Coordinates of C-alpha atoms in Angstrom, one line a residue:
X527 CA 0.0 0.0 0.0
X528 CA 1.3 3.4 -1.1
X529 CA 1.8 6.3 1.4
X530 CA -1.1 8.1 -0.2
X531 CA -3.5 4.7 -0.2
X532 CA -2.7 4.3 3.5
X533 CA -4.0 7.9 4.5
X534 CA -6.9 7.9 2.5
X535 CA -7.5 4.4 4.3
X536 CA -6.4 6.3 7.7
X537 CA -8.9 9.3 6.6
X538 CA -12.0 7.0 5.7
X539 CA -11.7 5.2 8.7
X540 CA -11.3 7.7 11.4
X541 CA -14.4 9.7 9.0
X542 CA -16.9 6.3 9.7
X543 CA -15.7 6.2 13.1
X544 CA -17.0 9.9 13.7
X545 CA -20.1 9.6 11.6
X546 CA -18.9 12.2 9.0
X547 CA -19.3 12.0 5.5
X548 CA -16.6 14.8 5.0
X549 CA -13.5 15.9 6.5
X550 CA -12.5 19.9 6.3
X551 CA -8.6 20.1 7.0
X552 CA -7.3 23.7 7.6
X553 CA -4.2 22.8 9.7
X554 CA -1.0 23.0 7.7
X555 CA -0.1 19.2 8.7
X556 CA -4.1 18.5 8.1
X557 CA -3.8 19.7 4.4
X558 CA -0.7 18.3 4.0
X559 CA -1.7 15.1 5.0
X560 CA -5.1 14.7 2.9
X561 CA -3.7 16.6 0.0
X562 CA 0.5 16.0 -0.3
X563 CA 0.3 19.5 -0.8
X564 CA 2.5 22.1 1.1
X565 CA 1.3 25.6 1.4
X566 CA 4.4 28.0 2.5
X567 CA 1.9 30.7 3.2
X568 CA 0.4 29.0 5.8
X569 CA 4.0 29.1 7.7
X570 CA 4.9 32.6 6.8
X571 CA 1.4 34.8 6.9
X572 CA 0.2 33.3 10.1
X573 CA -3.7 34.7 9.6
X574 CA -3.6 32.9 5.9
X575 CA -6.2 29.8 5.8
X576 CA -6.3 27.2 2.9
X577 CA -8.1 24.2 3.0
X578 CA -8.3 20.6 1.9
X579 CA -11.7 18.1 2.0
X580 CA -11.4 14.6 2.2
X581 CA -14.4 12.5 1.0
X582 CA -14.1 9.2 2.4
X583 CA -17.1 7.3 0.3
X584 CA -15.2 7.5 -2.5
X585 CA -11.7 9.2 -1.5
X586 CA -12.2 12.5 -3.3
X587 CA -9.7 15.5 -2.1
X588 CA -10.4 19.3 -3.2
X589 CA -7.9 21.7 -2.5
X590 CA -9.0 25.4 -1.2
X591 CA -6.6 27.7 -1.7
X592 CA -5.3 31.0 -3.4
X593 CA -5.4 31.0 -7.2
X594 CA -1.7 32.4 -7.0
X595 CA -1.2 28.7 -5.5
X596 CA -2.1 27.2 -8.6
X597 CA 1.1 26.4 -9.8
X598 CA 2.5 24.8 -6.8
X599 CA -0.4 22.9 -6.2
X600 CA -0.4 21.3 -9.5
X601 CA 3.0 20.8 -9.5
X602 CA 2.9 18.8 -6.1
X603 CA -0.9 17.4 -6.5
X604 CA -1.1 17.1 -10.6
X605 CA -2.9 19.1 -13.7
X606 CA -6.3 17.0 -12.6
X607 CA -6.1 18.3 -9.0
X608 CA -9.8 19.4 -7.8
X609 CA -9.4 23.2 -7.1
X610 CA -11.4 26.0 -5.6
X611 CA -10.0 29.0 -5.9
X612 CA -9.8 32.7 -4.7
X613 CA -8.2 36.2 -5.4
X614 CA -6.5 38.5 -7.3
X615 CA -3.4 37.2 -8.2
X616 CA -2.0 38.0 -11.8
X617 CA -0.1 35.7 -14.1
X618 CA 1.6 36.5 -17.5
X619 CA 1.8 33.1 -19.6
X620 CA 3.1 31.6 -22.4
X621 CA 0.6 31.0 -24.9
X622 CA -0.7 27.4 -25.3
X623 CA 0.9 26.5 -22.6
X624 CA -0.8 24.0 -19.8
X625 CA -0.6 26.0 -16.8
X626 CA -1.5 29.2 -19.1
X627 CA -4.4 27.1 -20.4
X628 CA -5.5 25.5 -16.9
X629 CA -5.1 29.1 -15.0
X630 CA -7.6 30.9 -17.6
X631 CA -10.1 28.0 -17.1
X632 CA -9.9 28.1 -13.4
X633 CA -10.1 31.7 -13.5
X634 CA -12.8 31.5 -15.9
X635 CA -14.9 28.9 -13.7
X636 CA -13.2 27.9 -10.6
X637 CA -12.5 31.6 -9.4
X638 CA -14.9 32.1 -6.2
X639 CA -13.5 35.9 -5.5
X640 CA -12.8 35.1 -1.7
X641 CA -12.0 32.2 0.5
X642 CA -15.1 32.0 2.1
X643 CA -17.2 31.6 -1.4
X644 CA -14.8 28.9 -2.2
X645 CA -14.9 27.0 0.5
X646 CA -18.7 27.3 0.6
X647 CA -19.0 25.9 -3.0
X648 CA -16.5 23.3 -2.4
X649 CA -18.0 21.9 0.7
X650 CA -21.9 22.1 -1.4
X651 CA -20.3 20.2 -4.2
X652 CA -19.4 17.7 -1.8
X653 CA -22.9 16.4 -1.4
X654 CA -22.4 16.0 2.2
X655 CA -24.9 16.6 5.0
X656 CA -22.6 15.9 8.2
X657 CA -19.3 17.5 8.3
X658 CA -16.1 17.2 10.7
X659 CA -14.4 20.8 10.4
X660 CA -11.2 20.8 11.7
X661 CA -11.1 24.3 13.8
X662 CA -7.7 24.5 14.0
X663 CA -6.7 27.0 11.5
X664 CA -10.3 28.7 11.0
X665 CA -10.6 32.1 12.9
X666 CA -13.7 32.0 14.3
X667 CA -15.8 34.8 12.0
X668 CA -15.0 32.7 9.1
X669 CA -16.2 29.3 11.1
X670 CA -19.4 30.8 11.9
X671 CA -19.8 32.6 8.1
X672 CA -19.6 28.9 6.2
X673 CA -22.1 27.2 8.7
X674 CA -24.5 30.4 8.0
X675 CA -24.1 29.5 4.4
X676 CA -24.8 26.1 4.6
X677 CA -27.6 25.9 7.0
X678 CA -28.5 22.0 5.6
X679 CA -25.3 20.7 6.8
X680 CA -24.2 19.6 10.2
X681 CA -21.1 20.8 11.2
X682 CA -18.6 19.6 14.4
X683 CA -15.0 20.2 15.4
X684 CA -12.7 18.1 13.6
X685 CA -9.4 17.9 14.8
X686 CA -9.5 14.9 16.9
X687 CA -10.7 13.0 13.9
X688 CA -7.3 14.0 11.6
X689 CA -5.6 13.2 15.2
X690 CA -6.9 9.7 15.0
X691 CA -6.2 9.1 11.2
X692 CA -2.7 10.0 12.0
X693 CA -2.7 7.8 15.3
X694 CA -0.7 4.9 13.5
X695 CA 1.9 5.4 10.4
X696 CA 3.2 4.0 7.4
X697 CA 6.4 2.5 6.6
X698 CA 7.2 5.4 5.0
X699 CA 6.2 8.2 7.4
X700 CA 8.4 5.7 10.0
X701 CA 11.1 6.2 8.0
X702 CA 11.1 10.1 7.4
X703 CA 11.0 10.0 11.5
X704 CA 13.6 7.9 11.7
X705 CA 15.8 10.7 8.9
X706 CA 14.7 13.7 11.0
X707 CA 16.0 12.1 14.6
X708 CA 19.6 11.2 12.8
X709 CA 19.7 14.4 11.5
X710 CA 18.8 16.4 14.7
X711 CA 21.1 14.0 16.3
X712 CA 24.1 15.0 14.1
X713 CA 23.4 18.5 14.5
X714 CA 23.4 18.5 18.3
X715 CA 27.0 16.7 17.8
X716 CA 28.3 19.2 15.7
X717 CA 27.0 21.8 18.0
X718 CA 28.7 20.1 20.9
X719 CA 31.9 19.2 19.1
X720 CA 34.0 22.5 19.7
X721 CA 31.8 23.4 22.5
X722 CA 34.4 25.2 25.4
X723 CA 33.5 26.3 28.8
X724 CA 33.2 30.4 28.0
X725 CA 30.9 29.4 25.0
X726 CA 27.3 30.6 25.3
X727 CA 23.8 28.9 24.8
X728 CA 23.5 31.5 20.9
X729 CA 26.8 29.8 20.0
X730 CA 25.6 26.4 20.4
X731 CA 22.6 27.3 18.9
X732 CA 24.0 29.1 16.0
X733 CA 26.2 25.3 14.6
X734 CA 23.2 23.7 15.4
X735 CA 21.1 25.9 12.9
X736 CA 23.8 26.0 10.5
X737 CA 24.2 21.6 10.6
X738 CA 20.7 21.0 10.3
X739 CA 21.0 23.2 6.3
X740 CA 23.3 20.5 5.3
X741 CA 21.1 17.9 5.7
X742 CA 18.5 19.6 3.8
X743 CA 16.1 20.0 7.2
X744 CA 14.3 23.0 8.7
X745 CA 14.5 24.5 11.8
X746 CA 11.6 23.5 14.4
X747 CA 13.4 24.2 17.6
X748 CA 16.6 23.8 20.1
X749 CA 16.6 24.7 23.6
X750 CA 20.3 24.6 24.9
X751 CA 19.8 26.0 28.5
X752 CA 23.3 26.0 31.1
X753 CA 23.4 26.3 34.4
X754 CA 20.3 27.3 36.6
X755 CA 18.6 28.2 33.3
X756 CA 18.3 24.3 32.7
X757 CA 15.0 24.6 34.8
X758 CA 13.3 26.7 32.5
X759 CA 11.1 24.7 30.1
X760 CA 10.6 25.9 26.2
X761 CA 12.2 28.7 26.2
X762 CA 15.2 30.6 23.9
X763 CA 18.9 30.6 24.0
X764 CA 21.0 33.4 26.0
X765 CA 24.0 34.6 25.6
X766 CA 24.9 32.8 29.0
X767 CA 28.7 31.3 28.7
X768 CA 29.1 27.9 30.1
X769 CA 31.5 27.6 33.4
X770 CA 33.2 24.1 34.5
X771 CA 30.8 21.7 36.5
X772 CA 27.4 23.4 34.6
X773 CA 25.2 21.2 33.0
X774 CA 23.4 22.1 30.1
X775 CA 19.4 20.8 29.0
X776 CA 19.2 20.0 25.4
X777 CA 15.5 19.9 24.0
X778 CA 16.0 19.9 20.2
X779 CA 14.6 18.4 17.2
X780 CA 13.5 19.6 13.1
X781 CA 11.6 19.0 10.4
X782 CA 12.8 16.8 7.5
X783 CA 10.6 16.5 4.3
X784 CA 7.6 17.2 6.6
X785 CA 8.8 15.0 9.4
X786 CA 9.4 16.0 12.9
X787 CA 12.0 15.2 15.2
X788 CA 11.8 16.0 19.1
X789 CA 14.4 14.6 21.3
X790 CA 16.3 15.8 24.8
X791 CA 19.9 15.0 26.7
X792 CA 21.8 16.2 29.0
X793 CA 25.5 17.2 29.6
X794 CA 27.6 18.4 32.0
X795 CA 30.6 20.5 31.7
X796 CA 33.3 18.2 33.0
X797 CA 32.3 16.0 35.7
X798 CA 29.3 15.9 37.3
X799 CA 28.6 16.7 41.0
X800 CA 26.6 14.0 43.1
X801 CA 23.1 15.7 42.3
X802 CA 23.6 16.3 38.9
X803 CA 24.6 12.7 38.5
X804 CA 22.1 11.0 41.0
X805 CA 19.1 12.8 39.3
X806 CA 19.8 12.2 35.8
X807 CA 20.2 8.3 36.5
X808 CA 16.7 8.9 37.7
X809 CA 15.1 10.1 34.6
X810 CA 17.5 8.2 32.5
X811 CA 16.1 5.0 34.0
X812 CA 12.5 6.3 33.9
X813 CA 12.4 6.7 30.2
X814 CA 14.5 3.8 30.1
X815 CA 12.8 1.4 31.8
X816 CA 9.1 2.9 30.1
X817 CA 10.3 2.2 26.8
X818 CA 11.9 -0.7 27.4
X819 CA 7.9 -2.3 28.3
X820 CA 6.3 -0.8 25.3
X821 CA 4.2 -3.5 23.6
X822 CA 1.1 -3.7 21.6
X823 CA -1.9 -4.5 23.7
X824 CA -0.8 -1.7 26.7
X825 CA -2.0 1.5 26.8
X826 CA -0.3 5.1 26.7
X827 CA -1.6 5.5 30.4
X828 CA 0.3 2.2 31.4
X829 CA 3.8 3.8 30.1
X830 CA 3.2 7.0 32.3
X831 CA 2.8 4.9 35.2
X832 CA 5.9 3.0 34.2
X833 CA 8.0 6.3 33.6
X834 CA 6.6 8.1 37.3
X835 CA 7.3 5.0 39.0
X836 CA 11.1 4.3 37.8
X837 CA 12.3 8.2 38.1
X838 CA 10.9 8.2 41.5
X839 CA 12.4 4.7 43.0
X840 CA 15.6 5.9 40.9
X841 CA 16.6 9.1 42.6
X842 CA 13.5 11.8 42.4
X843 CA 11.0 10.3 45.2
X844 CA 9.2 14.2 44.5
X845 CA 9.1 13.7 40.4
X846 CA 5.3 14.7 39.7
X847 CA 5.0 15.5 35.7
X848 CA 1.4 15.9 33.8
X849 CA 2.7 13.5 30.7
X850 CA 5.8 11.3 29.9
X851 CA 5.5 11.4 26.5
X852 CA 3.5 11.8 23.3
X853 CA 2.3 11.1 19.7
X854 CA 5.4 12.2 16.8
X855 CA 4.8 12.8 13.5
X856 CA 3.5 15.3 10.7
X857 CA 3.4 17.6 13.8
X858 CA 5.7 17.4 17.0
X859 CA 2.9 16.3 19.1
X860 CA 0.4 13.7 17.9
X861 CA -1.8 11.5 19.5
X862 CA -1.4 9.5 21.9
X863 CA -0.4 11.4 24.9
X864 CA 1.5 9.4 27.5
X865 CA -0.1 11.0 30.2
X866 CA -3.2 9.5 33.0
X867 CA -6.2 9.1 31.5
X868 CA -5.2 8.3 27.9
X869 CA -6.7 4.7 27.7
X870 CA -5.3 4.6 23.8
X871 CA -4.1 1.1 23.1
X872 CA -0.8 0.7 21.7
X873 CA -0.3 -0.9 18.5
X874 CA 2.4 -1.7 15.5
X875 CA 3.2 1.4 13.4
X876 CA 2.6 3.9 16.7
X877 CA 5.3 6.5 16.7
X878 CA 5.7 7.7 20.5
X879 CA 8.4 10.3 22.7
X880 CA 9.2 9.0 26.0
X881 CA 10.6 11.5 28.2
X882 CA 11.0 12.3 31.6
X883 CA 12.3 15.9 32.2
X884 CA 13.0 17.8 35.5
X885 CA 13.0 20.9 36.2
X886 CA 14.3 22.8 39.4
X887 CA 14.0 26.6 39.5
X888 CA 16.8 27.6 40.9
X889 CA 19.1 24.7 40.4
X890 CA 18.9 23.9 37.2
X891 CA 17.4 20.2 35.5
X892 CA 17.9 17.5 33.4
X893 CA 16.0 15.3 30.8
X894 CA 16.1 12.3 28.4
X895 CA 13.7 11.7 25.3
X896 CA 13.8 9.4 22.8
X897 CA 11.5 8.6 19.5
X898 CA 10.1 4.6 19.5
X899 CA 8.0 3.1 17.1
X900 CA 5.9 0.3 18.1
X901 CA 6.3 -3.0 16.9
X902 CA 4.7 -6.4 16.5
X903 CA 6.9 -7.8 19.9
X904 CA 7.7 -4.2 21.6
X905 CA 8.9 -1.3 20.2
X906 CA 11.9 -0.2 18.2
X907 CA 14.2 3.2 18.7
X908 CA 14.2 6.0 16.0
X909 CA 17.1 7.5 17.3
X910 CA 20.3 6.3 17.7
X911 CA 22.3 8.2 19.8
X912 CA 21.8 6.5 23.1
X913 CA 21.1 7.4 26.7
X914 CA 24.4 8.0 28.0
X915 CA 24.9 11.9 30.7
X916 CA 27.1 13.9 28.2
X917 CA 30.6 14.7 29.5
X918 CA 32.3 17.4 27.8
X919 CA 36.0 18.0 28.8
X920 CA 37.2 21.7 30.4

């Protein structure tokens, strides 16, 4: 089964499962998922919205978008792609062309004038009478504008049901995972190479940036935090300079070919002192130890339990964390979450973080986080680069 086969198998399913007989996709990942189509504009003009409608009777996709989008689209999607279109925009073209020939017919019929009209039209053409709209990316005027229009359809939030088609992955999508952990991997190395005490968080970040071009990946974030700023969860890089005996938080990961990678470790600046060492043995063996009884058949709940349990018995008797862990894949976090409560059953092709950070204000903290994919007898890692405390000489 082809990538696309299995997410239009994904799509239908999780569409039955929520009684919908169309799904409305307006988050970047969402479109790109149902569509294999990558809008930049949705990245760059963050009040932009483009959409993509999934038809699961029959596997129908229509694309929503700008008409100065044409070009791409086709060129990612093909000449037969099913567009509804909107704007302004102006082209010059060669005459006789097919894009010259296939912009002044979409102009001609597929041209709604604004975003709302051709979304409207698009979802009416649909034929369908119950609707899962995924909210995510629709302000809320223009939410409340297309149910006005369409006051024969039945409308609902529609996230969770995308979240559920992308609850299990293909070979493929494992793979690109897989790519975007070796690659953040490699960049964190390079970044730690020539690292010196006197060296700041910026410089650190700065080779990290710069490695991650080389392997033709984007940016999606890296937290390199020394020192007492090791406590402080998600947040940017300082020109802090690294002393002997400070250790340094690494939460870091890209984005390769639309896959994300999110992983964390730890080092120390020469040895470590007794805390430093006891406390990351804790979380080391709680995401250890969790990972290590991942299995089809358990549920995400059951690793949390695992993880909290381990870190405490291992050094942190105080841990207390709201999730261990979650969903990876066209976004950083997918479904499940590895938190209490998630009764999600584990099974083959789940792609699933297991982490187990701490954070002290005032001290400073350390973390672990790896990238597993479930398999038919456990799980299997994505990354490669162990779970080892980092020592750097000084």
């Amino acid at each position: 089964m082809t990538l696309s086969e299995f997410r239009a198998a994904r799509l239908t399913q999780a569409a039955r499962d929520a009684g919908a007989d169309l799904l409305v996709a307006s988050l970047p990942a969402n479109v790109l998922y149902v569509s294999g189509y990558h809008n930049i504009n949705l990245g760059v003009l963050q009040r932009t919205e483009s959409y993509a409608l999934f038809r699961p009777s029959d596997g129908h996709v229509s694309i929503v978008g700008s008409i100065a989008e044409l070009p791409s689209i086709v060129e990612e999607v093909g000449m037969d792609a099913d567009l509804y279109c909107y704007g302004g925009f102006r082209f010059a073209g060669v005459e006789g062309h097919p894009l010259t020939e296939l912009l002044a017919k979409t102009q001609k019929d597929r041209n709604f004038g604004n975003m709302i009209n051709a979304l409207v039209a698009a979802i009416k053409a649909s034929g369908a009478k119950r609707v899962a709209f995924d909210e995510s990316r629709c302000c809320v005027t223009n939410w409340n504008t297309v149910l006005a229009a369409c006051p024969e359809i039945e409308f609902f939030p529609g996230s969770d049901v995308f979240m559920q088609a992308r609850l299990v992955k293909h070979e493929e999508e494992i793979a690109g995972l897989e790519r975007a952990a070796e690659i953040a991997e490699a960049a964190l190395d390079a970044a730690l190479k020539n690292f010196k005490v006197g060296m700041t968080e910026l410089d650190m970040e700065r080779v990290y940036l710069a490695e991650l071009a080389k392997y033709d990946a984007q940016p999606l974030f890296f937290v390199a935090t020394i020192g007492h700023r090791a406590a402080y969860s998600d947040t940017k890089n300082t020109d802090l300079a690294a002393k002997a005996g400070d250790m340094i938080r690494f939460d870091f990961g890209c984005i390769w070919h639309g896959y994300n990678a999110d992983l964390a470790r730890t080092a120390v600046m020469g040895q470590p002192d007794e805390k430093t060492a006891t406390y990351f043995e804790a979380v080391r063996r709680g995401t250890h130890d969790a990972i290590a009884a991942i299995k089809p058949g358990m549920t995400a709940e059951e690793v949390f339990d695992i993880a909290m349990k381990v870190t405490r018995e291992n050094g942190i008797p105080h841990y207390e964390r709201h999730h261990c862990g979650h969903g990876i894949g066209v976004e950083c976090y997918d479904l499940p979450s590895v938190a209490p409560g998630d009764k999600t059953v584990l099974v083959p092709g789940m792609t699933l973080n297991v982490e187990t950070p701490y954070y002290e204000l005032g001290w400073g903290g350390v973390q672990m986080e790896n990238t597993v994919v479930v398999t038919e007898d456990g799980c299997r890692y994505l990354d490669k680069g162990g779970d080892a405390l980092i020592v750097l000489e000084v």
